PDB file of C-alpha atoms in Angstrom:
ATOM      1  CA  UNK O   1      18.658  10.340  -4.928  1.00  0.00           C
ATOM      2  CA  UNK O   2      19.325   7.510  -3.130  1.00  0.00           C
ATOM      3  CA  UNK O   3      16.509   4.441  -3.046  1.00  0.00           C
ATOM      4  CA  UNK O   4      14.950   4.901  -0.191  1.00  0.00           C
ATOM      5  CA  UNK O   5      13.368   8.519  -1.410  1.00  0.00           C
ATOM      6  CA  UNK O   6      12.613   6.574  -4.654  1.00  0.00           C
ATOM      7  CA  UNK O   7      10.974   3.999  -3.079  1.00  0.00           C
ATOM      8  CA  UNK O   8       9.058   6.436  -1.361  1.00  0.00           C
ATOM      9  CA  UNK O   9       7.651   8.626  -4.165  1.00  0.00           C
ATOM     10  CA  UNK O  10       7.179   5.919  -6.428  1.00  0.00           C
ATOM     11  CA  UNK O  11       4.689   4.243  -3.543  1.00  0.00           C
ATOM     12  CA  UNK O  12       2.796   7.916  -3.592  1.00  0.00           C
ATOM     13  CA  UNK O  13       1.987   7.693  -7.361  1.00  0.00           C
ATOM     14  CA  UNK O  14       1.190   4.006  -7.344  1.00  0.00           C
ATOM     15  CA  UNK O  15      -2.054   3.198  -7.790  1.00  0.00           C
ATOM     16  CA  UNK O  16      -4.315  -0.052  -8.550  1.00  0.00           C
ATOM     17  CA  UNK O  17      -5.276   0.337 -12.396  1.00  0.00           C
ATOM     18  CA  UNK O  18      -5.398  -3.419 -14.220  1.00  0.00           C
ATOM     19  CA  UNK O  19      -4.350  -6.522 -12.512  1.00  0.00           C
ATOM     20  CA  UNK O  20      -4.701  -6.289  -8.572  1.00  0.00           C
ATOM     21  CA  UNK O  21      -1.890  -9.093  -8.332  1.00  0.00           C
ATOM     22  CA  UNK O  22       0.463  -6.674 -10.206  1.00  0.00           C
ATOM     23  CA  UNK O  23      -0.789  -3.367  -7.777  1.00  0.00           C
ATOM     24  CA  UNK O  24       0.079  -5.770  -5.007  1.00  0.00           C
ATOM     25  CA  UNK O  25       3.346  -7.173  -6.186  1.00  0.00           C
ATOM     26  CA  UNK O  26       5.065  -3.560  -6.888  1.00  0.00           C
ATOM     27  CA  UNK O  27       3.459  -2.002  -3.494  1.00  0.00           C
ATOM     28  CA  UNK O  28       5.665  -5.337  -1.801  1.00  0.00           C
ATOM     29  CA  UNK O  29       8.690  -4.676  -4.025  1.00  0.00           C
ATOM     30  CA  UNK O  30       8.689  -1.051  -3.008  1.00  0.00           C
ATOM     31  CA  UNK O  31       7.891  -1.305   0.791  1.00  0.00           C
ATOM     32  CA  UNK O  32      11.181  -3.671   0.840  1.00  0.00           C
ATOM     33  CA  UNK O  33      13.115  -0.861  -0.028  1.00  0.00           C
ATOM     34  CA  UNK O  34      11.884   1.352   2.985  1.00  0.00           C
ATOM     35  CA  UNK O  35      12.897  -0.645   5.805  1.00  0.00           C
ATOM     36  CA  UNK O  36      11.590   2.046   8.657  1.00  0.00           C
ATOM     37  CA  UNK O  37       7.874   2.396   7.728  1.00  0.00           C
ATOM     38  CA  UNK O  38       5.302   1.520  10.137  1.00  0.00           C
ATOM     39  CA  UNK O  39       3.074  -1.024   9.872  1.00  0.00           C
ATOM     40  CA  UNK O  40       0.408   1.455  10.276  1.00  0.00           C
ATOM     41  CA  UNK O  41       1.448   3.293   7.857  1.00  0.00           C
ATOM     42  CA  UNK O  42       2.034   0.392   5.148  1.00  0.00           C
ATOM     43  CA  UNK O  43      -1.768  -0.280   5.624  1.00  0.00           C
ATOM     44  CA  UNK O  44      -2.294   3.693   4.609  1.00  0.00           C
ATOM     45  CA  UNK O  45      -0.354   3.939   1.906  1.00  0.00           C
ATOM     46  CA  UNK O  46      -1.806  -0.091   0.449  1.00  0.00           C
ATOM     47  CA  UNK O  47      -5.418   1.480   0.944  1.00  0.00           C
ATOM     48  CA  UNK O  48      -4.580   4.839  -0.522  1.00  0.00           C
ATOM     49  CA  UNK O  49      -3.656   3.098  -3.987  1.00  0.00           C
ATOM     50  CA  UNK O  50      -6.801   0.843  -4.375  1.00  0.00           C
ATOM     51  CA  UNK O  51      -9.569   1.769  -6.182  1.00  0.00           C
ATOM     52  CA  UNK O  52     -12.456   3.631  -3.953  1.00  0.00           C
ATOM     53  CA  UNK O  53     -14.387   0.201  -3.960  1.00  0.00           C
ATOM     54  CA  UNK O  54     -12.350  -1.797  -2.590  1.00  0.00           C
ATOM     55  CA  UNK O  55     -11.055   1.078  -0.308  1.00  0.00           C
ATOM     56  CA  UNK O  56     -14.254   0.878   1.187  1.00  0.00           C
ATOM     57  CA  UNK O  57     -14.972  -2.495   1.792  1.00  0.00           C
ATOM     58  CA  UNK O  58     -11.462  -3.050   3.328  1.00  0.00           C
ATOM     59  CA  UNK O  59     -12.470  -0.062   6.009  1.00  0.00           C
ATOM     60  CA  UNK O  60     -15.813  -1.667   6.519  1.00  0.00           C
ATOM     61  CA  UNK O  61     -14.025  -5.315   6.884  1.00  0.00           C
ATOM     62  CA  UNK O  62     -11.623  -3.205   9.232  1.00  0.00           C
ATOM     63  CA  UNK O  63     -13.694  -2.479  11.519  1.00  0.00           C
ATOM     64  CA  UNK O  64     -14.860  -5.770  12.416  1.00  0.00           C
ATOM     65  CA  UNK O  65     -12.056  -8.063  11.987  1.00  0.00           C
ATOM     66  CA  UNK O  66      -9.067  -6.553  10.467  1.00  0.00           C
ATOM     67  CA  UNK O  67      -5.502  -7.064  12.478  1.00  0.00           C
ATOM     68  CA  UNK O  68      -2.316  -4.844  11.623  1.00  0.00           C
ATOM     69  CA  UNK O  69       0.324  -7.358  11.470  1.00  0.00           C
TER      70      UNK O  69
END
Protein backbone atom coordinates (compact mmCIF):
# COMPACT_ATOMS: atom_id res chain seq x y z
CA UNK A 1 0.00 0.00 0.00
CA UNK A 2 1.69 2.90 -0.66
CA UNK A 3 0.92 6.27 1.66
CA UNK A 4 -1.15 8.03 -0.18
CA UNK A 5 -4.12 5.16 0.09
CA UNK A 6 -3.12 5.14 3.82
CA UNK A 7 -3.45 8.54 4.23
CA UNK A 8 -6.64 8.29 2.70
CA UNK A 9 -8.42 5.59 4.75
CA UNK A 10 -6.97 6.59 7.85
CA UNK A 11 -8.72 10.31 7.20
CA UNK A 12 -12.20 8.16 6.63
CA UNK A 13 -12.04 6.56 10.14
CA UNK A 14 -10.79 9.65 11.90
CA UNK A 15 -12.98 11.17 13.96
CA UNK A 16 -13.03 14.02 16.81
CA UNK A 17 -13.30 11.97 20.21
CA UNK A 18 -11.10 13.88 23.21
CA UNK A 19 -8.94 16.80 22.56
CA UNK A 20 -10.10 18.89 19.40
CA UNK A 21 -6.35 20.17 19.09
CA UNK A 22 -5.29 16.48 18.68
CA UNK A 23 -8.51 15.72 15.95
CA UNK A 24 -7.07 18.76 14.25
CA UNK A 25 -3.39 18.03 14.35
CA UNK A 26 -3.71 14.30 12.79
CA UNK A 27 -6.50 15.52 10.11
CA UNK A 28 -3.25 18.21 9.07
CA UNK A 29 -0.65 15.43 9.34
CA UNK A 30 -2.73 13.23 7.10
CA UNK A 31 -3.99 15.77 4.44
CA UNK A 32 -0.02 16.44 3.91
CA UNK A 33 0.29 13.15 2.70
CA UNK A 34 -2.46 13.54 -0.09
CA UNK A 35 -1.11 16.24 -2.05
CA UNK A 36 -4.14 16.20 -4.87
CA UNK A 37 -7.24 16.74 -2.65
CA UNK A 38 -9.38 19.62 -3.18
CA UNK A 39 -9.86 22.20 -1.03
CA UNK A 40 -13.45 21.47 -1.17
CA UNK A 41 -13.08 18.38 -0.35
CA UNK A 42 -10.57 18.91 2.73
CA UNK A 43 -13.48 21.02 4.23
CA UNK A 44 -15.79 17.63 3.75
CA UNK A 45 -13.79 15.29 5.03
CA UNK A 46 -12.63 18.07 8.40
CA UNK A 47 -16.55 18.42 8.93
CA UNK A 48 -17.32 14.76 8.47
CA UNK A 49 -14.99 13.88 11.58
CA UNK A 50 -16.36 16.49 14.12
CA UNK A 51 -18.80 15.77 16.42
CA UNK A 52 -22.60 16.59 15.11
CA UNK A 53 -22.42 19.87 17.27
CA UNK A 54 -19.94 21.42 16.05
CA UNK A 55 -20.79 20.02 12.52
CA UNK A 56 -23.63 22.11 12.75
CA UNK A 57 -22.59 25.26 13.87
CA UNK A 58 -19.67 25.29 11.32
CA UNK A 59 -22.57 24.83 8.41
CA UNK A 60 -24.62 27.51 10.04
CA UNK A 61 -21.30 29.85 10.39
CA UNK A 62 -20.84 28.68 6.63
CA UNK A 63 -23.38 30.10 5.37
CA UNK A 64 -22.81 33.51 6.41
CA UNK A 65 -19.20 34.03 6.44
CA UNK A 66 -17.21 31.00 5.82
CA UNK A 67 -14.35 31.23 2.85
CA UNK A 68 -12.70 27.95 1.33
CA UNK A 69 -9.16 28.86 1.30
Amino acid sequence: MNMVWVAQESLKKLKWTSFFIDYVKEFSSLILDIKDMSKVDKLFNFMFGLQGWAQKELRRKERTNCTIE
